[in-house]
């Protein structure tokens, strides 16, 4: 049973929660400062936990944007999102600060596990999850196991190439799915302050930016289908779950040959999947 405290540090917001019997009892969030250094990011997590009444030694799950390697070191893949995070000993510092019972993983990996076990992935032996948010992240669960690599990069599906873009990406690559489909890319193309404003604007320019993102995500889903042969993909994240976005993706996916049209559903756990997944133990999902 999922019980304890959890933190989800994403590119835009950092959330913390007290979780009892697999349910969020109390939840707080604050904006993430993408310019902040390692220590400041730990302080912002600690401040939220403190306000929730967290006591050192209590079970804690931490999910972060960026890759987490097997030694618990933390590094932004998109260096433009978390500028001060370049190979930090996160697990060690969390243990120093909060005690020994710490679980640490990538935010999209945490959300994938939660959806696979408690949400939209139940009953799917081969399951994929995509978050379209500040960045584009994801995870794949095959036969109950989350696909993972020692360097923490596996599952970072936002950094595969997209035919829709040749723009530079904060990962150092060019023309990635993230560089065309992420919330930041939508805002840039729509000429709005953020992706939320692009959805609200309803101008032809904003609609085109959103549609281009949805088209890139549909292509990614068909690619994932070709690579993994998935039973289902769930889409989450603030953009992924925004009104009207999933229908646009489905529309684009319907243009693919039937073999590549994977079943596509909205994430069931909403914005809280990474918080819930941060506390889930490793191991088979079913
Ligand atoms: C990026 C990458 C992933 C992350 C994903 C979603 C960084 C900083 N982030 O692809 O690690 O899982 O975005 O992150 O390299 P979010 O900020 O949109 O929640």
JSON list of N, CA and C and ligand atoms in Angstrom, two decimals, residues 8-13 64-68 74-82 85 106-109 131-138 152 155-159 171 178 182-183 237-238, ligand 1:
[
{"chain": "A", "resi": 8, "resn": "UNK", "atom": "N", "xyz": [7.15, 15.84, -6.33]},
{"chain": "A", "resi": 8, "resn": "UNK", "atom": "CA", "xyz": [7.26, 15.77, -7.79]},
{"chain": "A", "resi": 8, "resn": "UNK", "atom": "C", "xyz": [7.81, 17.10, -8.27]},
{"chain": "A", "resi": 9, "resn": "UNK", "atom": "N", "xyz": [9.09, 17.11, -8.66]},
{"chain": "A", "resi": 9, "resn": "UNK", "atom": "CA", "xyz": [9.71, 18.35, -9.13]},
{"chain": "A", "resi": 9, "resn": "UNK", "atom": "C", "xyz": [9.74, 18.33, -10.66]},
{"chain": "A", "resi": 10, "resn": "UNK", "atom": "N", "xyz": [8.82, 19.08, -11.28]},
{"chain": "A", "resi": 10, "resn": "UNK", "atom": "CA", "xyz": [8.76, 19.16, -12.74]},
{"chain": "A", "resi": 10, "resn": "UNK", "atom": "C", "xyz": [9.39, 20.45, -13.24]},
{"chain": "A", "resi": 11, "resn": "UNK", "atom": "N", "xyz": [9.35, 20.66, -14.54]},
{"chain": "A", "resi": 11, "resn": "UNK", "atom": "CA", "xyz": [9.96, 21.85, -15.13]},
{"chain": "A", "resi": 11, "resn": "UNK", "atom": "C", "xyz": [9.26, 23.14, -14.75]},
{"chain": "A", "resi": 12, "resn": "UNK", "atom": "N", "xyz": [7.97, 23.08, -14.41]},
{"chain": "A", "resi": 12, "resn": "UNK", "atom": "CA", "xyz": [7.20, 24.29, -14.11]},
{"chain": "A", "resi": 12, "resn": "UNK", "atom": "C", "xyz": [6.78, 24.39, -12.66]},
{"chain": "A", "resi": 13, "resn": "UNK", "atom": "N", "xyz": [6.39, 23.24, -12.07]},
{"chain": "A", "resi": 13, "resn": "UNK", "atom": "CA", "xyz": [5.95, 23.29, -10.67]},
{"chain": "A", "resi": 13, "resn": "UNK", "atom": "C", "xyz": [6.54, 22.14, -9.87]},
{"chain": "A", "resi": 64, "resn": "UNK", "atom": "N", "xyz": [11.65, 13.46, -10.13]},
{"chain": "A", "resi": 64, "resn": "UNK", "atom": "CA", "xyz": [12.20, 14.70, -10.69]},
{"chain": "A", "resi": 64, "resn": "UNK", "atom": "C", "xyz": [12.27, 14.65, -12.21]},
{"chain": "A", "resi": 65, "resn": "UNK", "atom": "N", "xyz": [12.05, 15.80, -12.84]},
{"chain": "A", "resi": 65, "resn": "UNK", "atom": "CA", "xyz": [12.34, 15.92, -14.27]},
{"chain": "A", "resi": 65, "resn": "UNK", "atom": "C", "xyz": [13.85, 15.80, -14.44]},
{"chain": "A", "resi": 66, "resn": "UNK", "atom": "N", "xyz": [14.27, 15.16, -15.51]},
{"chain": "A", "resi": 66, "resn": "UNK", "atom": "CA", "xyz": [15.70, 14.92, -15.71]},
{"chain": "A", "resi": 66, "resn": "UNK", "atom": "C", "xyz": [15.98, 13.46, -15.44]},
{"chain": "A", "resi": 67, "resn": "UNK", "atom": "N", "xyz": [17.18, 13.02, -15.83]},
{"chain": "A", "resi": 67, "resn": "UNK", "atom": "CA", "xyz": [17.45, 11.59, -15.65]},
{"chain": "A", "resi": 67, "resn": "UNK", "atom": "C", "xyz": [18.10, 11.33, -14.29]},
{"chain": "A", "resi": 68, "resn": "UNK", "atom": "N", "xyz": [17.77, 10.17, -13.76]},
{"chain": "A", "resi": 68, "resn": "UNK", "atom": "CA", "xyz": [18.33, 9.74, -12.48]},
{"chain": "A", "resi": 68, "resn": "UNK", "atom": "C", "xyz": [19.06, 8.44, -12.77]},
{"chain": "A", "resi": 74, "resn": "UNK", "atom": "N", "xyz": [21.57, 13.03, -10.46]},
{"chain": "A", "resi": 74, "resn": "UNK", "atom": "CA", "xyz": [20.47, 13.73, -11.16]},
{"chain": "A", "resi": 74, "resn": "UNK", "atom": "C", "xyz": [21.05, 14.68, -12.19]},
{"chain": "A", "resi": 75, "resn": "UNK", "atom": "N", "xyz": [20.56, 14.56, -13.43]},
{"chain": "A", "resi": 75, "resn": "UNK", "atom": "CA", "xyz": [21.07, 15.40, -14.51]},
{"chain": "A", "resi": 75, "resn": "UNK", "atom": "C", "xyz": [19.95, 15.77, -15.46]},
{"chain": "A", "resi": 76, "resn": "UNK", "atom": "N", "xyz": [19.80, 17.07, -15.75]},
{"chain": "A", "resi": 76, "resn": "UNK", "atom": "CA", "xyz": [18.82, 17.49, -16.75]},
{"chain": "A", "resi": 76, "resn": "UNK", "atom": "C", "xyz": [19.24, 16.93, -18.10]},
{"chain": "A", "resi": 77, "resn": "UNK", "atom": "N", "xyz": [18.28, 16.37, -18.85]},
{"chain": "A", "resi": 77, "resn": "UNK", "atom": "CA", "xyz": [18.56, 15.99, -20.24]},
{"chain": "A", "resi": 77, "resn": "UNK", "atom": "C", "xyz": [18.36, 17.24, -21.10]},
{"chain": "A", "resi": 78, "resn": "UNK", "atom": "N", "xyz": [17.26, 17.93, -20.85]},
{"chain": "A", "resi": 78, "resn": "UNK", "atom": "CA", "xyz": [17.06, 19.25, -21.47]},
{"chain": "A", "resi": 78, "resn": "UNK", "atom": "C", "xyz": [17.65, 20.29, -20.51]},
{"chain": "A", "resi": 79, "resn": "UNK", "atom": "N", "xyz": [18.86, 20.72, -20.83]},
{"chain": "A", "resi": 79, "resn": "UNK", "atom": "CA", "xyz": [19.59, 21.62, -19.93]},
{"chain": "A", "resi": 79, "resn": "UNK", "atom": "C", "xyz": [18.93, 22.98, -19.84]},
{"chain": "A", "resi": 80, "resn": "UNK", "atom": "N", "xyz": [18.03, 23.30, -20.78]},
{"chain": "A", "resi": 80, "resn": "UNK", "atom": "CA", "xyz": [17.34, 24.58, -20.73]},
{"chain": "A", "resi": 80, "resn": "UNK", "atom": "C", "xyz": [16.22, 24.60, -19.70]},
{"chain": "A", "resi": 81, "resn": "UNK", "atom": "N", "xyz": [15.76, 23.43, -19.27]},
{"chain": "A", "resi": 81, "resn": "UNK", "atom": "CA", "xyz": [14.64, 23.38, -18.33]},
{"chain": "A", "resi": 81, "resn": "UNK", "atom": "C", "xyz": [15.11, 23.53, -16.89]},
{"chain": "A", "resi": 82, "resn": "UNK", "atom": "N", "xyz": [16.14, 22.76, -16.53]},
{"chain": "A", "resi": 82, "resn": "UNK", "atom": "CA", "xyz": [16.71, 22.85, -15.17]},
{"chain": "A", "resi": 82, "resn": "UNK", "atom": "C", "xyz": [18.18, 23.19, -15.33]},
{"chain": "A", "resi": 85, "resn": "UNK", "atom": "N", "xyz": [21.21, 21.76, -12.91]},
{"chain": "A", "resi": 85, "resn": "UNK", "atom": "CA", "xyz": [21.22, 20.34, -12.54]},
{"chain": "A", "resi": 85, "resn": "UNK", "atom": "C", "xyz": [22.05, 19.55, -13.54]},
{"chain": "A", "resi": 106, "resn": "UNK", "atom": "N", "xyz": [12.81, 9.33, -12.06]},
{"chain": "A", "resi": 106, "resn": "UNK", "atom": "CA", "xyz": [12.36, 10.36, -13.01]},
{"chain": "A", "resi": 106, "resn": "UNK", "atom": "C", "xyz": [10.85, 10.56, -12.86]},
{"chain": "A", "resi": 107, "resn": "UNK", "atom": "N", "xyz": [10.38, 11.80, -13.11]},
{"chain": "A", "resi": 107, "resn": "UNK", "atom": "CA", "xyz": [8.96, 12.10, -12.91]},
{"chain": "A", "resi": 107, "resn": "UNK", "atom": "C", "xyz": [8.05, 11.32, -13.86]},
{"chain": "A", "resi": 108, "resn": "UNK", "atom": "N", "xyz": [8.44, 11.23, -15.13]},
{"chain": "A", "resi": 108, "resn": "UNK", "atom": "CA", "xyz": [7.60, 10.51, -16.09]},
{"chain": "A", "resi": 108, "resn": "UNK", "atom": "C", "xyz": [7.63, 9.00, -15.82]},
{"chain": "A", "resi": 109, "resn": "UNK", "atom": "N", "xyz": [8.77, 8.50, -15.34]},
{"chain": "A", "resi": 109, "resn": "UNK", "atom": "CA", "xyz": [8.85, 7.08, -14.97]},
{"chain": "A", "resi": 109, "resn": "UNK", "atom": "C", "xyz": [7.93, 6.79, -13.80]},
{"chain": "A", "resi": 131, "resn": "UNK", "atom": "N", "xyz": [3.90, 12.02, -21.10]},
{"chain": "A", "resi": 131, "resn": "UNK", "atom": "CA", "xyz": [3.45, 13.27, -20.51]},
{"chain": "A", "resi": 131, "resn": "UNK", "atom": "C", "xyz": [3.86, 14.40, -21.46]},
{"chain": "A", "resi": 132, "resn": "UNK", "atom": "N", "xyz": [2.87, 15.22, -21.82]},
{"chain": "A", "resi": 132, "resn": "UNK", "atom": "CA", "xyz": [3.15, 16.41, -22.63]},
{"chain": "A", "resi": 132, "resn": "UNK", "atom": "C", "xyz": [2.90, 17.59, -21.71]},
{"chain": "A", "resi": 133, "resn": "UNK", "atom": "N", "xyz": [3.99, 18.22, -21.31]},
{"chain": "A", "resi": 133, "resn": "UNK", "atom": "CA", "xyz": [3.91, 19.24, -20.26]},
{"chain": "A", "resi": 133, "resn": "UNK", "atom": "C", "xyz": [4.96, 20.31, -20.58]},
{"chain": "A", "resi": 134, "resn": "UNK", "atom": "N", "xyz": [5.76, 20.70, -19.59]},
{"chain": "A", "resi": 134, "resn": "UNK", "atom": "CA", "xyz": [6.88, 21.62, -19.89]},
{"chain": "A", "resi": 134, "resn": "UNK", "atom": "C", "xyz": [7.77, 20.95, -20.93]},
{"chain": "A", "resi": 135, "resn": "UNK", "atom": "N", "xyz": [8.06, 19.67, -20.70]},
{"chain": "A", "resi": 135, "resn": "UNK", "atom": "CA", "xyz": [8.78, 18.84, -21.66]},
{"chain": "A", "resi": 135, "resn": "UNK", "atom": "C", "xyz": [7.86, 17.73, -22.14]},
{"chain": "A", "resi": 136, "resn": "UNK", "atom": "N", "xyz": [8.44, 16.80, -22.87]},
{"chain": "A", "resi": 136, "resn": "UNK", "atom": "CA", "xyz": [7.72, 15.58, -23.25]},
{"chain": "A", "resi": 136, "resn": "UNK", "atom": "C", "xyz": [8.49, 14.42, -22.64]},
{"chain": "A", "resi": 137, "resn": "UNK", "atom": "N", "xyz": [7.85, 13.69, -21.73]},
{"chain": "A", "resi": 137, "resn": "UNK", "atom": "CA", "xyz": [8.51, 12.58, -21.08]},
{"chain": "A", "resi": 137, "resn": "UNK", "atom": "C", "xyz": [7.69, 11.32, -21.26]},
{"chain": "A", "resi": 138, "resn": "UNK", "atom": "N", "xyz": [8.22, 10.21, -20.79]},
{"chain": "A", "resi": 138, "resn": "UNK", "atom": "CA", "xyz": [7.45, 8.99, -20.96]},
{"chain": "A", "resi": 138, "resn": "UNK", "atom": "C", "xyz": [8.06, 7.80, -20.26]},
{"chain": "A", "resi": 152, "resn": "UNK", "atom": "N", "xyz": [19.82, 6.16, -16.73]},
{"chain": "A", "resi": 152, "resn": "UNK", "atom": "CA", "xyz": [18.54, 6.85, -16.49]},
{"chain": "A", "resi": 152, "resn": "UNK", "atom": "C", "xyz": [17.93, 7.47, -17.73]},
{"chain": "A", "resi": 155, "resn": "UNK", "atom": "N", "xyz": [13.50, 5.58, -21.85]},
{"chain": "A", "resi": 155, "resn": "UNK", "atom": "CA", "xyz": [12.14, 6.10, -21.64]},
{"chain": "A", "resi": 155, "resn": "UNK", "atom": "C", "xyz": [12.01, 7.58, -21.95]},
{"chain": "A", "resi": 156, "resn": "UNK", "atom": "N", "xyz": [13.12, 8.27, -22.20]},
{"chain": "A", "resi": 156, "resn": "UNK", "atom": "CA", "xyz": [13.05, 9.70, -22.52]},
{"chain": "A", "resi": 156, "resn": "UNK", "atom": "C", "xyz": [12.61, 9.90, -23.97]},
{"chain": "A", "resi": 157, "resn": "UNK", "atom": "N", "xyz": [11.36, 9.55, -24.24]},
{"chain": "A", "resi": 157, "resn": "UNK", "atom": "CA", "xyz": [10.87, 9.51, -25.62]},
{"chain": "A", "resi": 157, "resn": "UNK", "atom": "C", "xyz": [10.71, 10.90, -26.24]},
{"chain": "A", "resi": 158, "resn": "UNK", "atom": "N", "xyz": [10.76, 11.94, -25.43]},
{"chain": "A", "resi": 158, "resn": "UNK", "atom": "CA", "xyz": [10.66, 13.30, -25.98]},
{"chain": "A", "resi": 158, "resn": "UNK", "atom": "C", "xyz": [11.88, 13.69, -26.79]},
{"chain": "A", "resi": 159, "resn": "UNK", "atom": "N", "xyz": [12.97, 12.90, -26.66]},
{"chain": "A", "resi": 159, "resn": "UNK", "atom": "CA", "xyz": [14.20, 13.28, -27.34]},
{"chain": "A", "resi": 159, "resn": "UNK", "atom": "C", "xyz": [14.46, 12.48, -28.61]},
{"chain": "A", "resi": 171, "resn": "UNK", "atom": "N", "xyz": [18.50, 19.51, -25.24]},
{"chain": "A", "resi": 171, "resn": "UNK", "atom": "CA", "xyz": [19.28, 18.29, -25.04]},
{"chain": "A", "resi": 171, "resn": "UNK", "atom": "C", "xyz": [20.57, 18.32, -25.84]},
{"chain": "A", "resi": 178, "resn": "UNK", "atom": "N", "xyz": [10.28, 16.86, -28.38]},
{"chain": "A", "resi": 178, "resn": "UNK", "atom": "CA", "xyz": [10.15, 17.89, -27.35]},
{"chain": "A", "resi": 178, "resn": "UNK", "atom": "C", "xyz": [10.23, 19.30, -27.94]},
{"chain": "A", "resi": 182, "resn": "UNK", "atom": "N", "xyz": [6.31, 20.08, -26.91]},
{"chain": "A", "resi": 182, "resn": "UNK", "atom": "CA", "xyz": [6.21, 20.42, -25.48]},
{"chain": "A", "resi": 182, "resn": "UNK", "atom": "C", "xyz": [5.48, 21.75, -25.28]},
{"chain": "A", "resi": 183, "resn": "UNK", "atom": "N", "xyz": [5.03, 21.96, -24.07]},
{"chain": "A", "resi": 183, "resn": "UNK", "atom": "CA", "xyz": [4.32, 23.20, -23.74]},
{"chain": "A", "resi": 183, "resn": "UNK", "atom": "C", "xyz": [5.11, 24.43, -24.13]},
{"chain": "A", "resi": 237, "resn": "UNK", "atom": "N", "xyz": [-0.05, 14.87, -18.43]},
{"chain": "A", "resi": 237, "resn": "UNK", "atom": "CA", "xyz": [0.63, 16.17, -18.46]},
{"chain": "A", "resi": 237, "resn": "UNK", "atom": "C", "xyz": [-0.36, 17.29, -18.70]},
{"chain": "A", "resi": 238, "resn": "UNK", "atom": "N", "xyz": [0.06, 18.51, -18.37]},
{"chain": "A", "resi": 238, "resn": "UNK", "atom": "CA", "xyz": [-0.88, 19.64, -18.44]},
{"chain": "A", "resi": 238, "resn": "UNK", "atom": "C", "xyz": [-1.34, 19.92, -19.87]},
{"chain": "B", "resi": 1, "resn": "LIG", "atom": "C1", "xyz": [11.96, 16.32, -20.40]},
{"chain": "B", "resi": 1, "resn": "LIG", "atom": "C2", "xyz": [13.01, 15.80, -19.43]},
{"chain": "B", "resi": 1, "resn": "LIG", "atom": "C3", "xyz": [12.48, 14.55, -18.75]},
{"chain": "B", "resi": 1, "resn": "LIG", "atom": "C4", "xyz": [11.12, 14.80, -18.10]},
{"chain": "B", "resi": 1, "resn": "LIG", "atom": "C5", "xyz": [10.14, 15.38, -19.13]},
{"chain": "B", "resi": 1, "resn": "LIG", "atom": "C6", "xyz": [8.83, 15.80, -18.51]},
{"chain": "B", "resi": 1, "resn": "LIG", "atom": "C7", "xyz": [14.59, 17.29, -18.28]},
{"chain": "B", "resi": 1, "resn": "LIG", "atom": "C8", "xyz": [14.76, 18.42, -17.31]},
{"chain": "B", "resi": 1, "resn": "LIG", "atom": "N1", "xyz": [13.33, 16.86, -18.48]},
{"chain": "B", "resi": 1, "resn": "LIG", "atom": "O1", "xyz": [11.79, 15.50, -21.47]},
{"chain": "B", "resi": 1, "resn": "LIG", "atom": "O2", "xyz": [13.38, 14.06, -17.79]},
{"chain": "B", "resi": 1, "resn": "LIG", "atom": "O3", "xyz": [10.61, 13.58, -17.59]},
{"chain": "B", "resi": 1, "resn": "LIG", "atom": "O4", "xyz": [10.72, 16.52, -19.75]},
{"chain": "B", "resi": 1, "resn": "LIG", "atom": "O5", "xyz": [9.09, 16.77, -17.54]},
{"chain": "B", "resi": 1, "resn": "LIG", "atom": "O6", "xyz": [15.55, 16.81, -18.83]},
{"chain": "B", "resi": 1, "resn": "LIG", "atom": "P1", "xyz": [8.10, 17.96, -17.11]},
{"chain": "B", "resi": 1, "resn": "LIG", "atom": "O7", "xyz": [8.98, 19.04, -16.60]},
{"chain": "B", "resi": 1, "resn": "LIG", "atom": "O8", "xyz": [7.32, 18.35, -18.30]},
{"chain": "B", "resi": 1, "resn": "LIG", "atom": "O9", "xyz": [7.26, 17.35, -16.03]}
]
